[in-house]
Amino acid sequence: MFAKLALKSLLNRKGSVFLTVIAMSVSVFALLAVDHIRSQTKDSFHSTVSGIDLIVGARTGSLNLLLYSVFRIGNPTNNIDWSTYKSVAANPKVAWAIPMSLGDSHRGYRVVGTTQDYFEHFSFGKKQTLDFDTGRPFAEVFDVVLGSEVAKKLNYTLGTNIVLAHGLGKTSFSLHDDNPFTVVGILKPSGTPVDQSLQVSLHGMEAIHNPRQPATKLMEQPLSAGQSTQVLFEPEKITAFMLGLNSRLATFNVQREINTYSREPLSAILPGVALSELWQMMSVLENTLRLISGLILVAALLGLTAMMLASVRERQREIYLLRVIGAPPIFLFLLIELEAIWVSGISILIGAAGLSLSLMIAQDFLAANYGLHIDANIFSQGTLHYALLVMGATAFAAAIPALAVYRSAKIS
Amino acid sequence: MTIELKDVVFSYPETPDKSVLNIQSWAVSSHQRVFVHGPSGGGKSTLLNVLSGIIRPVAGELTMLSQRLDQMTNRQLDRFRANHIGYIFQQFNLIPYLNAVDNIRLANQFSKTIPQAELHANIIDLLTTFGLDETDRDRPTEKLSIGQQQRIAIARALINKPEILIADEPTSSLDKTNRDVFMSELHAMVSETKTTLLFVSHDLSLSDSFDRVDSLADINTAERAY
Ligand SMILES: Nc1ncnc2c1ncn2[C@@H]1O[C@H](COP(=O)(O)OP(=O)(O)O)[C@@H](O)[C@H]1O
Ligand SMILES: [Mg+2]
């Protein structure tokens, strides 16, 4: 009955209540968005590198190396020699090594030149390896394996012939029209940048880049993943490589060995440590956003308080009536609180639903453009905490009008 | 005695030097229907608020149903009012955005004298007695005529079967026809339930069929406020 009274009373003041709800919803939206996107970004990044012990590239800052090699943000400064890769991979402490040759794109999606080890050893999340939705790993020079997002967005299926371009732009002028690749495999979604990539063999990559070897001619030769291909297309340079070690204890040891490699300057980084650096850098931004959304909440709560105070003045007769039928002052206090809680409860629902909806809409865009996989399901413990925080703050703010009513109702 | 006042003095906190009420002795026995008249500003509403414990007398003894209201805590006063006193005003007797049933139900929330299971039936009975048909029961009371609203107010005031019914110029906003209907229904209801009725008005023409007619000026010896 009391909840109904509070709700009906609010509905009776639709105009001002509506505006207050909107203001509160916006603040809830902002609060939840900052928190959700922050935690999802972290989860997504951490999940992507969870299975990699070391990342090696030409000497550069660790963040730069991490971002371009795994997240495909930014560009490498230098390549490294194939022989360097071979010698590091031969280290007995190294369990597996995945070379990567980057720098090309197909209709806005990155092309990664790599080996079959990629499908065998790259793991994400809780030790999941890449799974094929259909098809198989690449075996031939002109085989390509698509990330799930690429296949979906470009509508490619097994057997589709595609052209891979040199360079990163969507409209590349040096289209390698004479290098038709065939889709032989499509991966299941992994929530990592792999979903937005096309995977070809290093040999395929070399084929695109080696104009002295007309591809058509190569096609005439009996090509298999075997010896003949490797001889023909032994890569000279790669961009970076990922390492898995036999024992994590050896990580720092191997890292030092690579960093002091004499034949060319290299950087070996621990992806987890590099990510921590990234979060460190982001924390100022994060806190600023949090502060701003906190301030929006304060502003919305002030609006709520003002609305409730005004209503208390308009409702003197109603309050008197409730007193006459026996409502104690504490009831009136709680009634005002209850109304405020209704407002914030509804605002939380609207704000959360709005955020979910926005994320659903923005999901593809974020994934395609930033490799960010943000779940539209925002219901987590963090959300619950924020909901309770907003409720608590509302109860606190509503205490001002509620106390005003309480005092006016008290028998003198 | 249902109501007994002895040397009751009241002044509003804003004007502590000007007493609005100063009543040496006044009493109402049970089941009596008392009409109190007096000019507006004479302190009628103030008296009723004191009797129902919404405001406390500055001094004096106030006994209702053998209980000393002046000695009760605030909480006890609220309970006493909820359980024993029905109140009808000139207007704004109802929460305008609630329907008749919810308005009456709300009045019961603070008393709980009626078992929840019987409450709804009781409410419908009362509303039927006061001629409110089904379609009007579910409409917000602000959508009903003033005559209907005032009759719902009687139902609201009587839902907890109070011993005392207080009416503060309840007919002032009604036209002649509605006023007559209201008065006859009120009297019928009060005699049926054997409720003590305290009715105040400046309009002496309403005093027919009351057991007793008092003039506030005779009871209240406080300096006239005007
Ligand atoms: N809440 C209040 N605060 C201060 N003075 C009041 C208040 N209510 C009524 N008064 C004063 O008390 C006197 C009696 O008022 P009231 O009891 O309303 O008279 P009546 O109901 O007979 O018209 C008037 O002088 C009025 O101005
Ligand atoms: Mg009056």
Short mmCIF file of C-alpha atoms in Angstrom, two decimals, chain B residues 21-138:
data_model
loop_
_atom_site.label_atom_id
_atom_site.label_comp_id
_atom_site.label_asym_id
_atom_site.label_seq_id
_atom_site.Cartn_x
_atom_site.Cartn_y
_atom_site.Cartn_z
CA LEU B 21 -8.33 28.32 23.41
CA ASN B 22 -8.99 28.67 27.11
CA ILE B 23 -11.61 26.16 28.19
CA GLN B 24 -12.33 25.75 31.90
CA SER B 25 -14.64 22.80 31.61
CA TRP B 26 -16.40 21.07 28.78
CA ALA B 27 -17.59 17.52 28.31
CA VAL B 28 -19.35 15.32 25.80
CA SER B 29 -20.94 12.06 26.88
CA SER B 30 -20.87 8.93 24.75
CA HIS B 31 -23.13 8.53 21.72
CA GLN B 32 -24.00 12.20 21.91
CA ARG B 33 -24.25 14.25 18.79
CA VAL B 34 -22.92 17.70 19.57
CA PHE B 35 -23.06 20.71 17.29
CA VAL B 36 -20.57 23.47 18.08
CA HIS B 37 -20.96 26.76 16.29
CA GLY B 38 -18.91 29.88 16.24
CA PRO B 39 -17.65 32.50 13.83
CA SER B 40 -14.76 31.71 11.63
CA GLY B 41 -11.44 32.41 13.31
CA GLY B 42 -13.05 31.58 16.65
CA GLY B 43 -10.88 28.55 17.23
CA LYS B 44 -13.17 25.72 16.13
CA SER B 45 -10.59 23.95 14.00
CA THR B 46 -7.96 24.52 16.65
CA LEU B 47 -10.18 22.84 19.22
CA LEU B 48 -10.72 19.83 16.98
CA ASN B 49 -6.98 19.51 16.35
CA VAL B 50 -6.34 19.55 20.06
CA LEU B 51 -9.01 16.90 20.63
CA SER B 52 -7.52 14.64 18.01
CA GLY B 53 -4.00 15.08 19.32
CA ILE B 54 -2.55 16.72 16.23
CA ILE B 55 -1.55 19.61 18.47
CA ARG B 56 -0.98 19.56 22.20
CA PRO B 57 -2.59 21.90 24.69
CA VAL B 58 -0.16 24.20 26.46
CA ALA B 59 -1.83 23.38 29.76
CA GLY B 60 -4.82 21.54 31.18
CA GLU B 61 -6.26 18.07 31.25
CA LEU B 62 -7.70 16.46 28.16
CA THR B 63 -9.43 13.13 28.62
CA MET B 64 -10.82 11.15 25.73
CA LEU B 65 -12.37 7.71 26.21
CA SER B 66 -10.95 7.72 29.72
CA GLN B 67 -7.43 8.27 28.48
CA ARG B 68 -5.33 11.33 29.25
CA LEU B 69 -4.21 12.67 25.88
CA ASP B 70 -2.07 15.37 27.51
CA GLN B 71 0.03 12.65 29.10
CA MET B 72 0.55 10.54 26.00
CA THR B 73 3.70 10.35 23.94
CA ASN B 74 3.55 11.54 20.34
CA ARG B 75 3.48 7.96 19.13
CA GLN B 76 0.59 7.13 21.42
CA LEU B 77 -1.31 10.19 20.20
CA ASP B 78 -0.93 9.04 16.59
CA ARG B 79 -2.13 5.56 17.46
CA PHE B 80 -5.02 6.88 19.48
CA ARG B 81 -6.13 9.07 16.61
CA ALA B 82 -5.84 6.24 14.12
CA ASN B 83 -7.85 3.86 16.26
CA HIS B 84 -10.48 6.01 17.91
CA ILE B 85 -11.10 9.16 15.90
CA GLY B 86 -12.62 9.70 12.49
CA TYR B 87 -12.09 13.09 10.93
CA ILE B 88 -13.90 14.92 8.15
CA PHE B 89 -12.81 18.34 6.86
CA GLN B 90 -14.44 20.97 4.75
CA GLN B 91 -12.44 19.77 1.77
CA PHE B 92 -9.34 17.78 0.80
CA ASN B 93 -10.39 14.76 2.77
CA LEU B 94 -8.89 12.38 0.26
CA ILE B 95 -5.62 11.77 -1.53
CA PRO B 96 -6.74 13.11 -4.90
CA TYR B 97 -4.82 10.68 -7.09
CA LEU B 98 -5.94 7.55 -5.24
CA ASN B 99 -9.34 5.98 -5.84
CA ALA B 100 -11.99 5.72 -3.14
CA VAL B 101 -11.07 2.16 -2.18
CA ASP B 102 -7.38 2.97 -1.77
CA ASN B 103 -8.14 6.11 0.19
CA ILE B 104 -10.17 4.14 2.67
CA ARG B 105 -7.66 1.31 2.74
CA LEU B 106 -4.93 3.82 3.53
CA ALA B 107 -6.88 5.08 6.55
CA ASN B 108 -6.96 1.52 7.81
CA GLN B 109 -3.20 1.05 7.44
CA PHE B 110 -2.43 3.04 10.57
CA SER B 111 -5.05 1.37 12.68
CA LYS B 112 -5.29 -2.26 11.53
CA THR B 113 -8.39 -2.79 13.62
CA ILE B 114 -10.00 -4.74 10.81
CA PRO B 115 -8.59 -8.08 9.63
CA GLN B 116 -7.05 -7.69 6.18
CA ALA B 117 -9.39 -10.38 4.81
CA GLU B 118 -12.52 -8.47 5.72
CA LEU B 119 -11.21 -5.05 4.81
CA HIS B 120 -12.11 -5.02 1.16
CA ALA B 121 -15.64 -6.24 1.75
CA ASN B 122 -16.10 -3.64 4.48
CA ILE B 123 -14.90 -0.89 2.17
CA ILE B 124 -17.23 -1.94 -0.61
CA ASP B 125 -20.13 -2.14 1.87
CA LEU B 126 -19.46 1.35 3.12
CA LEU B 127 -19.10 2.79 -0.36
CA THR B 128 -22.32 1.12 -1.46
CA THR B 129 -24.10 2.57 1.56
CA PHE B 130 -22.91 5.99 0.44
CA GLY B 131 -24.19 5.40 -3.05
CA LEU B 132 -20.88 5.18 -4.87
CA ASP B 133 -21.29 2.82 -7.79
CA GLU B 134 -18.67 0.46 -9.11
CA THR B 135 -17.25 2.60 -11.90
CA ASP B 136 -16.65 5.50 -9.51
CA ARG B 137 -14.88 3.32 -6.96
CA ASP B 138 -11.85 2.86 -9.19
#
